[in-house]
CSV table of C-alpha atoms in Angstrom, one decimal:
chain,number,residue,atom,x,y,z
A,278,MET,CA,71.3,66.4,101.4
A,279,THR,CA,71.6,62.7,101.3
A,280,ILE,CA,74.7,63.0,99.1
A,281,LEU,CA,76.2,65.8,101.2
A,282,LEU,CA,76.1,63.6,104.6
A,283,PRO,CA,78.9,61.2,103.9
A,284,LYS,CA,81.1,64.0,102.6
A,285,LEU,CA,80.5,65.9,105.7
A,286,ASN,CA,81.6,62.9,107.7
A,287,PHE,CA,84.7,62.8,105.6
A,288,VAL,CA,85.3,66.5,106.3
A,289,THR,CA,85.1,66.0,110.2
A,290,ASN,CA,87.4,63.1,110.1
A,291,ARG,CA,89.9,65.4,108.4
A,292,VAL,CA,92.2,67.6,110.7
A,293,MET,CA,91.1,71.2,110.6
A,294,ASP,CA,93.6,73.7,109.2
A,295,ARG,CA,95.4,75.3,112.3
A,296,ILE,CA,96.2,79.0,112.4
A,297,LEU,CA,98.4,80.5,114.8
A,298,VAL,CA,97.6,84.2,115.8
A,299,ILE,CA,100.6,86.2,117.2
A,300,ASP,CA,99.8,89.6,118.7
A,301,ASP,CA,101.0,91.2,121.9
A,302,ILE,CA,97.4,93.0,122.4
A,303,PRO,CA,95.0,90.3,123.9
A,304,ASP,CA,92.1,92.2,122.3
A,305,ASN,CA,93.5,91.7,118.9
A,306,THR,CA,93.9,88.1,119.3
A,307,PHE,CA,90.6,87.5,120.8
A,308,LEU,CA,89.0,89.3,117.6
A,309,LEU,CA,90.8,87.3,115.0
A,310,GLN,CA,90.4,83.9,116.9
A,311,THR,CA,86.8,84.5,117.1
A,312,LEU,CA,86.4,85.3,113.4
A,313,LEU,CA,88.6,82.7,112.1
A,314,GLU,CA,86.9,79.9,114.2
A,315,ALA,CA,83.6,81.1,113.0
A,316,GLU,CA,85.2,80.2,109.5
A,317,GLY,CA,86.0,76.7,110.6
A,318,TYR,CA,89.7,77.1,111.5
A,319,GLN,CA,91.3,75.8,114.6
A,320,VAL,CA,92.9,78.7,116.1
A,321,ASP,CA,95.7,79.1,118.6
A,322,VAL,CA,97.2,82.2,119.9
A,323,ALA,CA,100.4,83.6,121.3
A,324,ASP,CA,101.1,86.9,123.0
A,325,SER,CA,104.8,87.6,121.9
A,326,GLY,CA,106.9,86.5,119.1
A,327,ILE,CA,109.1,84.4,121.4
A,328,ALA,CA,106.0,82.6,122.7
A,329,GLY,CA,104.8,82.2,119.1
A,330,LEU,CA,108.2,80.8,117.8
A,331,ALA,CA,108.0,78.1,120.6
A,332,LYS,CA,104.3,77.2,119.6
A,333,ILE,CA,105.5,77.0,115.9
A,334,GLU,CA,108.6,74.8,116.7
A,335,ALA,CA,106.5,72.3,119.0
A,336,GLU,CA,103.7,72.0,116.4
A,337,PRO,CA,104.1,73.8,113.3
A,338,PRO,CA,100.6,75.4,112.1
A,339,ASP,CA,99.1,75.5,108.7
A,340,LEU,CA,99.3,79.4,108.7
A,341,VAL,CA,100.7,82.1,111.0
A,342,LEU,CA,98.9,85.5,111.3
A,343,LEU,CA,101.7,87.6,112.8
A,344,ASP,CA,101.3,91.2,114.3
A,345,VAL,CA,104.5,93.3,113.2
A,346,MET,CA,104.7,95.8,116.0
A,347,MET,CA,105.6,93.7,119.0
A,348,PRO,CA,108.1,94.3,121.9
A,349,ASP,CA,111.2,92.2,122.2
A,350,MET,CA,110.8,90.4,118.8
A,351,ASN,CA,108.9,92.0,116.1
A,352,GLY,CA,106.9,90.2,113.3
A,353,PHE,CA,109.7,90.6,110.7
A,354,GLU,CA,112.1,89.1,113.0
A,355,VAL,CA,109.8,86.1,113.8
A,356,THR,CA,109.2,85.6,109.9
A,357,GLN,CA,112.9,85.5,109.4
A,358,ARG,CA,113.4,82.9,112.2
A,359,ILE,CA,110.7,80.8,110.7
A,360,ARG,CA,112.4,81.0,107.3
A,361,HIS,CA,116.0,80.4,108.6
A,362,ASN,CA,114.8,77.3,110.7
A,363,PRO,CA,115.8,74.2,108.6
A,364,ASN,CA,113.8,72.0,110.9
A,365,LEU,CA,110.5,73.6,110.0
A,366,PRO,CA,108.4,72.7,106.9
A,367,PHE,CA,107.3,75.8,104.8
A,368,ILE,CA,104.6,77.7,106.8
A,369,PRO,CA,102.7,80.6,105.2
A,370,VAL,CA,103.1,83.8,107.1
A,371,VAL,CA,100.6,86.8,106.8
A,372,LEU,CA,101.7,89.9,108.6
A,373,VAL,CA,99.3,92.1,110.3
A,374,THR,CA,100.3,95.8,110.9
A,375,GLY,CA,99.0,99.0,112.0
A,376,HIS,CA,102.0,100.8,111.7
A,377,ASP,CA,102.5,103.3,108.6
A,378,GLN,CA,106.3,102.5,108.3
A,379,PRO,CA,106.6,98.8,106.9
A,380,THR,CA,105.5,98.6,103.4
A,381,ALA,CA,104.3,95.3,101.9
A,382,ALA,CA,107.6,95.1,100.3
A,383,ASP,CA,109.5,95.1,103.5
A,384,GLY,CA,107.2,92.2,104.6
A,385,PHE,CA,107.9,90.3,101.5
A,386,ASP,CA,111.7,90.8,101.8
A,387,VAL,CA,111.7,89.0,105.1
A,388,GLY,CA,109.8,86.0,103.5
A,389,ALA,CA,106.1,86.8,104.4
A,390,ASP,CA,103.4,85.6,102.0
A,391,GLY,CA,100.7,88.2,102.8
A,392,PHE,CA,100.4,91.6,104.3
A,393,ILE,CA,97.3,93.0,105.9
A,394,ARG,CA,96.7,96.6,107.6
A,395,LYS,CA,94.8,97.3,110.7
A,396,PRO,CA,92.0,97.9,111.2
A,397,VAL,CA,91.6,94.5,109.7
A,398,ASP,CA,89.1,94.3,106.9
A,399,PHE,CA,87.6,90.7,107.4
A,400,ASP,CA,86.8,90.2,103.8
A,401,GLN,CA,90.4,90.9,102.7
A,402,LEU,CA,91.6,89.0,105.6
A,403,LEU,CA,89.4,86.1,104.8
A,404,THR,CA,90.5,86.3,101.1
A,405,GLN,CA,94.2,86.0,101.9
A,406,VAL,CA,93.5,83.3,104.5
A,407,ARG,CA,91.2,81.3,102.0
A,408,ALA,CA,93.9,81.8,99.3
A,409,ILE,CA,96.4,79.9,101.2
A,410,LEU,CA,94.1,77.5,103.2
A,411,PRO,CA,91.1,76.8,101.1
A,412,PRO,CA,87.9,76.0,103.1
A,413,LYS,CA,87.6,72.4,102.9
A,414,ILE,CA,83.8,72.0,103.1
A,415,ALA,CA,83.3,74.3,100.2
A,416,ASN,CA,86.0,72.5,98.1
A,417,ASP,CA,84.6,69.1,98.6
A,418,CYS,CA,81.1,70.4,97.8
A,419,THR,CA,82.4,71.9,94.7
A,420,LYS,CA,84.0,68.6,93.7
A,421,LEU,CA,80.8,66.9,94.5
A,422,GLU,CA,78.8,69.3,92.3
A,423,ASN,CA,81.3,68.7,89.4
B,249,MET,CA,197.4,146.7,123.1
B,250,PRO,CA,198.7,144.3,125.7
B,251,TYR,CA,196.6,141.2,127.0
B,252,LEU,CA,193.6,141.8,124.6
B,253,SER,CA,194.3,143.1,121.1
B,254,GLY,CA,191.7,145.6,119.7
B,255,ASN,CA,190.7,142.7,117.2
B,256,GLN,CA,189.8,140.4,119.9
B,257,LEU,CA,188.1,143.0,121.9
B,258,VAL,CA,185.7,143.7,118.8
B,259,GLN,CA,185.2,139.9,118.5
B,260,GLN,CA,184.2,139.6,122.1
B,261,LEU,CA,182.0,142.8,122.1
B,262,ARG,CA,179.9,141.6,119.2
B,263,THR,CA,178.9,138.2,121.1
B,264,HIS,CA,177.1,140.3,123.6
B,265,PRO,CA,173.8,141.2,122.0
B,266,GLU,CA,173.1,144.0,124.3
B,267,LEU,CA,176.4,145.8,123.1
B,268,ASP,CA,175.3,145.2,119.6
B,269,THR,CA,174.3,148.8,119.1
B,270,THR,CA,177.6,150.3,120.5
B,271,PRO,CA,179.5,151.8,117.9
B,272,VAL,CA,183.3,150.9,117.7
B,273,VAL,CA,186.0,153.2,116.3
B,274,MET,CA,189.4,151.7,115.5
B,275,LEU,CA,192.5,153.5,115.9
B,276,THR,CA,194.9,151.8,113.5
B,277,ALA,CA,198.4,152.3,112.1
B,278,LYS,CA,198.9,153.0,108.5
B,279,ALA,CA,200.3,149.6,107.8
B,280,ASP,CA,197.4,147.7,109.2
B,281,ASP,CA,195.4,147.6,106.0
B,282,GLU,CA,194.3,144.1,106.1
B,283,LEU,CA,193.5,144.2,109.8
B,284,ARG,CA,191.3,147.3,109.2
B,285,VAL,CA,189.2,145.4,106.6
B,286,GLN,CA,189.0,142.5,108.9
B,287,LEU,CA,187.9,144.4,111.8
B,288,LEU,CA,185.3,146.4,109.7
B,289,ARG,CA,183.8,143.1,108.5
B,290,GLN,CA,183.6,141.7,112.1
B,291,GLY,CA,181.5,144.7,113.3
B,292,ALA,CA,183.6,147.8,113.9
B,293,GLN,CA,181.9,151.0,112.5
B,294,ASP,CA,184.9,153.2,111.6
B,295,TYR,CA,188.4,153.7,112.0
B,296,LEU,CA,191.0,156.4,112.2
B,297,MET,CA,194.5,156.3,111.2
B,298,LYS,CA,197.2,157.2,113.6
B,299,PRO,CA,198.2,159.8,113.9
B,300,PHE,CA,194.6,161.4,113.8
B,301,SER,CA,193.3,164.8,114.2
B,302,VAL,CA,191.3,165.5,117.2
B,303,GLU,CA,188.7,167.4,115.2
B,304,GLU,CA,188.3,164.3,112.8
B,305,LEU,CA,187.9,162.0,115.7
B,306,LYS,CA,185.3,164.4,117.3
B,307,ALA,CA,183.4,164.5,113.9
B,308,ARG,CA,183.5,160.8,113.4
B,309,VAL,CA,182.5,160.0,117.0
B,310,GLY,CA,179.7,162.6,116.9
B,311,ASN,CA,178.3,161.1,113.7
B,312,LEU,CA,178.4,157.7,115.1
B,313,ILE,CA,176.7,158.8,118.2
B,314,ALA,CA,174.0,160.5,116.2
B,315,ILE,CA,173.5,157.3,114.2
B,316,LYS,CA,173.4,155.3,117.4
B,317,ARG,CA,170.7,157.5,118.9
B,318,VAL,CA,168.6,157.1,115.7
B,319,ARG,CA,169.2,153.4,115.8
B,320,ASP,CA,168.1,153.2,119.5
B,321,LEU,CA,165.0,155.3,118.7
B,322,LEU,CA,164.2,152.9,116.0
B,323,GLN,CA,164.7,149.8,118.1
B,324,GLU,CA,162.5,151.4,120.8
B,325,GLU,CA,159.8,152.0,118.2
B,326,LEU,CA,160.3,148.5,116.9
B,327,ALA,CA,160.0,146.9,120.4
B,328,SER,CA,156.9,148.9,121.1
B,329,GLN,CA,155.4,147.9,117.6
B,330,ASN,CA,156.3,144.2,118.5
B,331,HIS,CA,154.5,144.7,121.6
B,332,ASP,CA,151.5,145.8,120.1
B,333,LEU,CA,151.7,143.1,117.6
B,334,GLU,CA,151.9,140.4,120.4
B,335,ALA,CA,148.8,142.0,122.0
B,336,LEU,CA,147.1,141.8,118.7
B,337,VAL,CA,148.0,138.1,118.3
B,338,GLU,CA,146.7,137.6,121.9
B,339,GLU,CA,143.5,139.3,121.1
B,340,VAL,CA,143.1,137.4,117.8
B,341,SER,CA,143.6,134.0,119.8
B,342,LEU,CA,141.2,135.0,122.5
B,343,ARG,CA,138.4,136.0,119.7
B,344,ARG,CA,139.3,132.6,118.2
B,345,ARG,CA,138.7,130.7,121.4
B,346,GLU,CA,135.5,132.8,121.7
B,347,LEU,CA,134.4,131.8,118.4
B,348,GLN,CA,135.1,128.2,118.9
B,349,ILE,CA,133.0,128.3,122.1
B,350,ALA,CA,130.2,129.9,120.4
B,351,LEU,CA,130.6,127.5,117.5
B,352,ASN,CA,130.6,124.5,119.9
B,353,ALA,CA,127.4,126.1,121.6
B,354,LEU,CA,125.7,126.4,118.3
B,355,GLN,CA,126.6,122.8,117.4
B,356,HIS,CA,125.3,121.6,120.7
B,357,GLN,CA,122.0,123.6,120.0
B,358,ALA,CA,121.8,122.0,116.5
B,359,GLU,CA,122.1,118.6,118.2
B,360,GLU,CA,119.4,119.4,120.5
B,361,LEU,CA,117.3,120.7,118.1
B,362,GLU,CA,117.5,117.5,116.0
B,363,GLN,CA,116.9,115.4,119.0
B,364,ALA,CA,113.9,117.6,119.8
B,365,ASN,CA,112.7,117.0,116.2
B,366,ARG,CA,113.4,113.3,116.4
B,367,LEU,CA,111.5,112.9,119.6
B,368,LYS,CA,108.6,115.0,118.0
B,369,ASP,CA,108.6,112.5,115.1
B,370,GLU,CA,108.8,109.5,117.4
B,371,PHE,CA,106.1,111.0,119.4
B,372,LEU,CA,103.8,111.5,116.3
B,373,ALA,CA,104.4,107.9,115.3
B,374,ILE,CA,103.5,106.8,118.9
B,375,VAL,CA,100.4,108.9,118.9
B,376,SER,CA,99.1,107.6,115.6
B,377,HIS,CA,99.9,104.2,116.7
B,378,GLU,CA,98.4,104.5,120.1
B,379,LEU,CA,95.2,106.2,118.7
B,380,ARG,CA,94.8,103.3,116.1
B,381,THR,CA,95.3,100.5,118.6
B,382,PRO,CA,91.9,101.0,120.3
B,383,LEU,CA,90.1,101.9,117.0
B,384,ASN,CA,91.1,98.4,115.6
B,385,SER,CA,89.3,96.7,118.4
B,386,ILE,CA,86.3,99.0,118.2
B,387,LEU,CA,86.0,98.9,114.4
B,388,GLY,CA,86.8,95.2,114.1
B,389,TRP,CA,84.1,94.1,116.5
B,390,ALA,CA,81.6,96.6,115.4
B,391,GLU,CA,82.0,95.1,112.0
B,392,ALA,CA,81.9,91.6,113.5
B,393,LEU,CA,78.7,92.1,115.5
B,394,ARG,CA,77.0,93.8,112.4
B,395,THR,CA,77.9,91.0,109.9
B,396,ARG,CA,77.8,87.8,112.2
B,397,GLN,CA,76.0,86.0,114.9
B,398,PHE,CA,77.8,85.0,118.1
B,399,ASN,CA,76.7,83.4,121.4
B,400,GLU,CA,76.1,85.6,124.5
B,401,THR,CA,79.5,85.3,126.0
B,402,ILE,CA,81.4,86.3,122.8
B,403,THR,CA,78.8,89.1,122.3
B,404,ASN,CA,79.3,90.4,125.8
B,405,ARG,CA,83.1,90.4,125.7
B,406,ALA,CA,82.9,92.0,122.3
B,407,LEU,CA,80.8,94.9,123.7
B,408,GLU,CA,83.0,95.2,126.9
B,409,THR,CA,86.1,95.2,124.6
B,410,ILE,CA,84.6,98.1,122.5
B,411,GLU,CA,83.5,100.1,125.6
B,412,ARG,CA,87.0,99.6,127.3
B,413,ASN,CA,88.8,100.7,124.1
B,414,ALA,CA,86.5,103.7,123.6
B,415,ARG,CA,87.4,104.8,127.1
B,416,LEU,CA,91.0,104.2,126.5
B,417,GLN,CA,91.0,106.5,123.4
B,418,THR,CA,88.9,109.1,125.2
B,419,GLN,CA,91.8,109.0,127.9
B,420,LEU,CA,94.6,109.3,125.3
B,421,ILE,CA,92.7,112.3,123.7
B,422,GLU,CA,92.1,113.9,127.2
B,423,ASN,CA,95.9,113.6,127.8
B,424,LEU,CA,96.7,115.2,124.3
B,425,LEU,CA,94.5,118.1,125.1
B,426,ASP,CA,95.8,118.7,128.6
B,427,ILE,CA,99.3,118.7,127.2
B,428,SER,CA,98.3,121.0,124.5
B,429,ARG,CA,96.8,123.4,127.3
B,430,LEU,CA,99.7,123.0,129.5
B,431,LEU,CA,102.4,123.8,126.9
B,432,ARG,CA,100.2,126.9,125.8
B,433,GLY,CA,99.8,127.9,129.7
B,434,LYS,CA,96.0,127.7,129.1
B,435,LEU,CA,95.3,125.0,131.8
B,436,LEU,CA,93.5,127.0,134.5
B,437,LEU,CA,93.0,125.4,138.1
B,438,ASN,CA,89.6,125.6,139.7
B,439,ARG,CA,91.0,126.2,143.2
B,440,HIS,CA,89.2,125.5,146.5
B,441,SER,CA,90.0,123.9,149.8
B,442,VAL,CA,90.8,120.0,149.0
B,443,ASP,CA,90.9,117.2,151.3
B,444,LEU,CA,93.7,115.1,150.0
B,445,LYS,CA,92.6,111.9,151.8
B,446,THR,CA,89.2,112.0,149.8
B,447,VAL,CA,91.1,112.7,146.6
B,448,ILE,CA,93.4,109.7,147.0
B,449,GLU,CA,90.5,107.4,147.9
B,450,ALA,CA,88.7,108.3,144.8
B,451,ALA,CA,91.8,107.7,142.7
B,452,MET,CA,92.3,104.4,144.3
B,453,GLN,CA,88.6,103.5,143.6
B,454,THR,CA,89.2,104.2,139.8
B,455,VAL,CA,92.3,102.3,139.5
B,456,GLN,CA,91.2,99.2,141.6
B,457,PRO,CA,89.8,97.2,138.8
B,458,GLU,CA,93.4,97.5,137.0
B,459,ALA,CA,95.1,96.3,140.2
B,460,THR,CA,92.6,93.4,140.8
B,461,ALA,CA,93.0,92.3,137.1
B,462,LYS,CA,96.9,92.0,137.8
B,463,ALA,CA,96.4,90.5,141.3
B,464,ILE,CA,98.4,93.6,142.6
B,465,HIS,CA,98.0,94.5,146.2
B,466,LEU,CA,96.8,98.1,146.5
B,467,GLU,CA,97.4,99.5,150.1
B,468,ALA,CA,96.9,103.0,151.8
B,469,THR,CA,98.2,104.6,154.7
B,470,LEU,CA,96.4,107.8,154.9
B,471,ASN,CA,96.8,110.3,157.7
B,472,ASP,CA,93.3,111.8,158.7
B,473,ALA,CA,94.9,114.8,160.3
B,474,VAL,CA,96.5,116.4,157.2
B,475,TYR,CA,95.3,120.0,156.6
B,476,PRO,CA,93.5,120.8,153.3
B,477,ILE,CA,95.3,122.3,150.5
B,478,SER,CA,94.3,124.9,148.0
B,479,GLY,CA,93.7,123.2,144.6
B,480,ASP,CA,91.8,121.6,142.0
B,481,SER,CA,90.4,118.4,143.1
B,482,ASP,CA,89.8,116.9,139.8
B,483,ARG,CA,93.3,117.7,138.8
B,484,LEU,CA,94.7,116.4,141.9
B,485,ARG,CA,92.6,113.2,141.6
B,486,GLN,CA,94.2,113.1,137.9
B,487,VAL,CA,97.8,113.3,139.5
B,488,VAL,CA,97.2,110.5,142.1
B,489,GLU,CA,95.3,108.3,139.4
B,490,ASN,CA,98.1,108.8,137.0
B,491,LEU,CA,100.8,107.9,139.5
B,492,LEU,CA,98.8,105.0,140.6
B,493,ALA,CA,97.9,103.6,137.1
B,494,ASN,CA,101.6,103.9,136.2
B,495,ALA,CA,102.7,102.0,139.2
B,496,ILE,CA,100.2,99.3,138.4
B,497,LYS,CA,101.2,99.2,134.7
B,498,PHE,CA,104.9,98.9,135.4
B,499,THR,CA,104.5,96.3,138.3
B,500,SER,CA,104.1,92.5,137.4
B,501,GLU,CA,101.4,90.2,138.5
B,502,GLY,CA,101.1,89.7,142.3
B,503,GLY,CA,103.2,92.8,143.2
B,504,ARG,CA,102.4,95.6,145.5
B,505,VAL,CA,101.6,99.3,145.2
B,506,ALA,CA,101.5,101.5,148.2
B,507,VAL,CA,100.2,105.0,148.6
B,508,ARG,CA,100.9,107.2,151.8
B,509,LEU,CA,99.7,110.5,152.8
B,510,ASP,CA,101.2,112.6,155.6
B,511,GLN,CA,102.1,116.1,156.7
B,512,GLN,CA,105.5,117.6,157.3
B,513,HIS,CA,105.6,121.2,158.6
B,514,ALA,CA,103.5,123.4,156.2
B,515,GLU,CA,103.6,120.6,153.5
B,516,ALA,CA,101.4,117.6,152.6
B,517,ARG,CA,103.3,114.5,151.1
B,518,ILE,CA,101.8,112.0,149.0
B,519,GLN,CA,104.1,109.0,148.2
B,520,VAL,CA,103.4,106.2,145.7
B,521,SER,CA,105.6,103.4,145.7
B,522,ASP,CA,105.5,100.0,143.7
B,523,THR,CA,107.7,96.8,143.6
B,524,GLY,CA,107.7,97.0,139.7
B,525,GLN,CA,110.3,97.1,137.2
B,526,GLY,CA,111.8,100.1,138.5
B,527,ILE,CA,113.6,102.9,136.4
B,528,ARG,CA,117.2,102.8,135.1
B,529,ALA,CA,119.5,105.4,136.4
B,530,GLU,CA,120.1,107.1,132.9
B,531,VAL,CA,116.4,107.3,132.5
B,532,LEU,CA,115.5,108.9,135.8
B,533,PRO,CA,116.5,112.6,134.8
B,534,HIS,CA,114.1,112.4,131.8
B,535,ILE,CA,111.1,110.6,133.3
B,536,PHE,CA,108.9,113.7,133.6
B,537,ASP,CA,110.0,115.1,130.1
B,538,TYR,CA,107.3,115.3,127.5
B,539,PHE,CA,107.2,112.8,124.8
B,540,ARG,CA,109.5,110.3,126.4
B,541,GLN,CA,109.1,106.6,127.2
B,542,ALA,CA,112.0,104.5,128.3
B,543,ASP,CA,111.4,102.1,125.3
B,544,SER,CA,111.8,103.3,121.6
B,545,SER,CA,108.7,103.3,119.5
B,546,ASN,CA,109.5,100.0,117.8
B,547,THR,CA,110.2,97.6,120.7
B,548,ARG,CA,107.7,99.4,123.2
B,549,ARG,CA,106.4,96.9,125.9
B,550,HIS,CA,103.8,99.3,127.4
B,551,GLY,CA,101.1,101.3,125.6
B,552,GLY,CA,100.3,104.9,126.4
B,553,LEU,CA,101.8,108.0,125.1
B,554,GLY,CA,104.3,108.7,127.6
B,555,LEU,CA,102.6,111.9,128.5
B,556,GLY,CA,101.3,110.9,132.1
B,557,LEU,CA,104.2,112.0,134.2
B,558,ALA,CA,104.9,115.1,132.1
B,559,ILE,CA,101.1,115.9,132.8
B,560,VAL,CA,101.5,115.0,136.5
B,561,ARG,CA,104.6,117.2,137.0
B,562,GLN,CA,102.9,120.2,135.4
B,563,LEU,CA,99.8,119.9,137.5
B,564,VAL,CA,101.8,119.4,140.6
B,565,GLU,CA,103.8,122.6,139.8
B,566,LEU,CA,100.7,124.6,139.0
B,567,HIS,CA,99.6,123.7,142.6
B,568,GLY,CA,102.9,125.2,143.7
B,569,GLY,CA,104.2,121.7,144.7
B,570,ILE,CA,107.2,119.6,143.5
B,571,ILE,CA,107.4,116.0,142.6
B,572,GLN,CA,110.4,113.5,143.0
B,573,VAL,CA,111.3,110.2,142.0
B,574,GLU,CA,113.5,107.6,143.3
B,575,SER,CA,114.4,104.1,142.1
B,576,ALA,CA,117.3,101.9,143.1
B,577,GLY,CA,117.4,100.7,139.4
B,578,GLU,CA,115.9,97.9,137.1
B,579,GLY,CA,113.6,95.7,139.0
B,580,GLN,CA,114.0,97.5,142.2
B,581,GLY,CA,110.7,99.2,142.1
B,582,ALA,CA,110.1,103.1,142.2
B,583,THR,CA,108.8,105.6,144.6
B,584,PHE,CA,107.1,108.9,143.4
B,585,THR,CA,106.6,111.7,145.9
B,586,VAL,CA,104.5,114.6,145.5
B,587,ILE,CA,105.0,117.6,148.1
B,588,LEU,CA,102.1,120.2,148.1
B,589,PRO,CA,102.0,123.3,150.2
B,590,LEU,CA,99.1,123.6,152.7
B,591,ILE,CA,96.8,126.5,153.1
B,592,GLU,CA,98.5,129.0,155.3
B,593,THR,CA,95.8,130.2,157.6
B,594,SER,CA,98.1,132.9,158.8
B,595,THR,CA,98.6,134.5,155.4
B,596,PRO,CA,96.3,137.4,154.9
B,597,PRO,CA,94.1,137.3,151.8
B,598,VAL,CA,95.6,138.4,148.6
B,599,TYR,CA,93.9,141.8,148.5
B,600,LEU,CA,95.5,142.7,151.9
B,601,ARG,CA,99.0,141.9,151.1
């Protein structure tokens, strides 16, 4: 415990990984936000592709969790716009979809880094998110043990 | 001959088609060998050398007349055959036109079938999407509540979300069952005397929370003096509820939804109008169709199966009424009018008619 404390201080000093959840259905964003916040991520939400892009351009997040089936601008288009914007750094995008039509390949074609089907399996979601954004406390503790 | 030689006469005769069949017999001198041949080539039928015997002339003329008669007869026969052929050609071209029309109709039917099939596929895609959407929240939160600890605020919101989505799904399934019953003609009305004002007030109570959530002003002008109608109060409430919920769904925050009830002659009139997004002119004729929503499945802004208005129309028609819609266009709001026949007190009961 005595060894962990200074490390924990170090962790809180670091900026938490920021995830942007984009989904037009508020029930979905609320669920994902609650779960990811419980895992120690900072979560912001947007209720449309256009609103999401505006947030991404204003302050690029560390990961975008993106619903595919949305009105006006679907998740594929949002992904393409992120990839084609030279002013943005590389931002990992994980697509979330309940629709049968798009396959994982379609998602990867437009430049997505992950693909999750609804209903979202949390373990699967967290595995994908952790692979992209490793939990910092766990990492630091592991380093400590080593 | 003076003025016009025999040879000129033959030439002129043959320029008249109607005289084509008239035989010409030349009377020539013995020395006119060359002229004779020339005239025979130009169209004379026969010749006699002067001096000629009357008997020979008679015989030759007789022959030529006999030939002309046969020729005339053949000509007539040919003309009539020609006429028959023309009629046949006419008939064939008529049949061809008919065939083309039938072909066009068939093509049109094939296109309609294809369209219906596409609508069905789209509808099935929408159904599966719409049924899964509430399930995602229900399953997601059930798992989250089972595997994690949350504070009271989040737990309450989670439970409320599960309940609301379960209700939404129940509603979707009810709508699907209704449509299935309506399409098979298996939906039966439980008829009794119904006071429409009570029905409308009950429907307003149901949708009030949705209106409040969007800060939409829900107002009613209900005439107390409207006579009762014969109908199924649950189904009529469903009609009004659907129209009100629709109006609220397509009206943006702070808008207005109004419902009116009045009576005209032997009919009750319910009118639901809103200040919402309105309906495009090209969509208006299809607004009560099954499996239709103005948006296509990939860009849909609003959830739902697009069955509400189709159910409403069927229910209104089962009550012997009609439903109409008006909208000045996009952004101009919409007005739905339901007209239902009142109970006619002077009409004798069915068994006396």
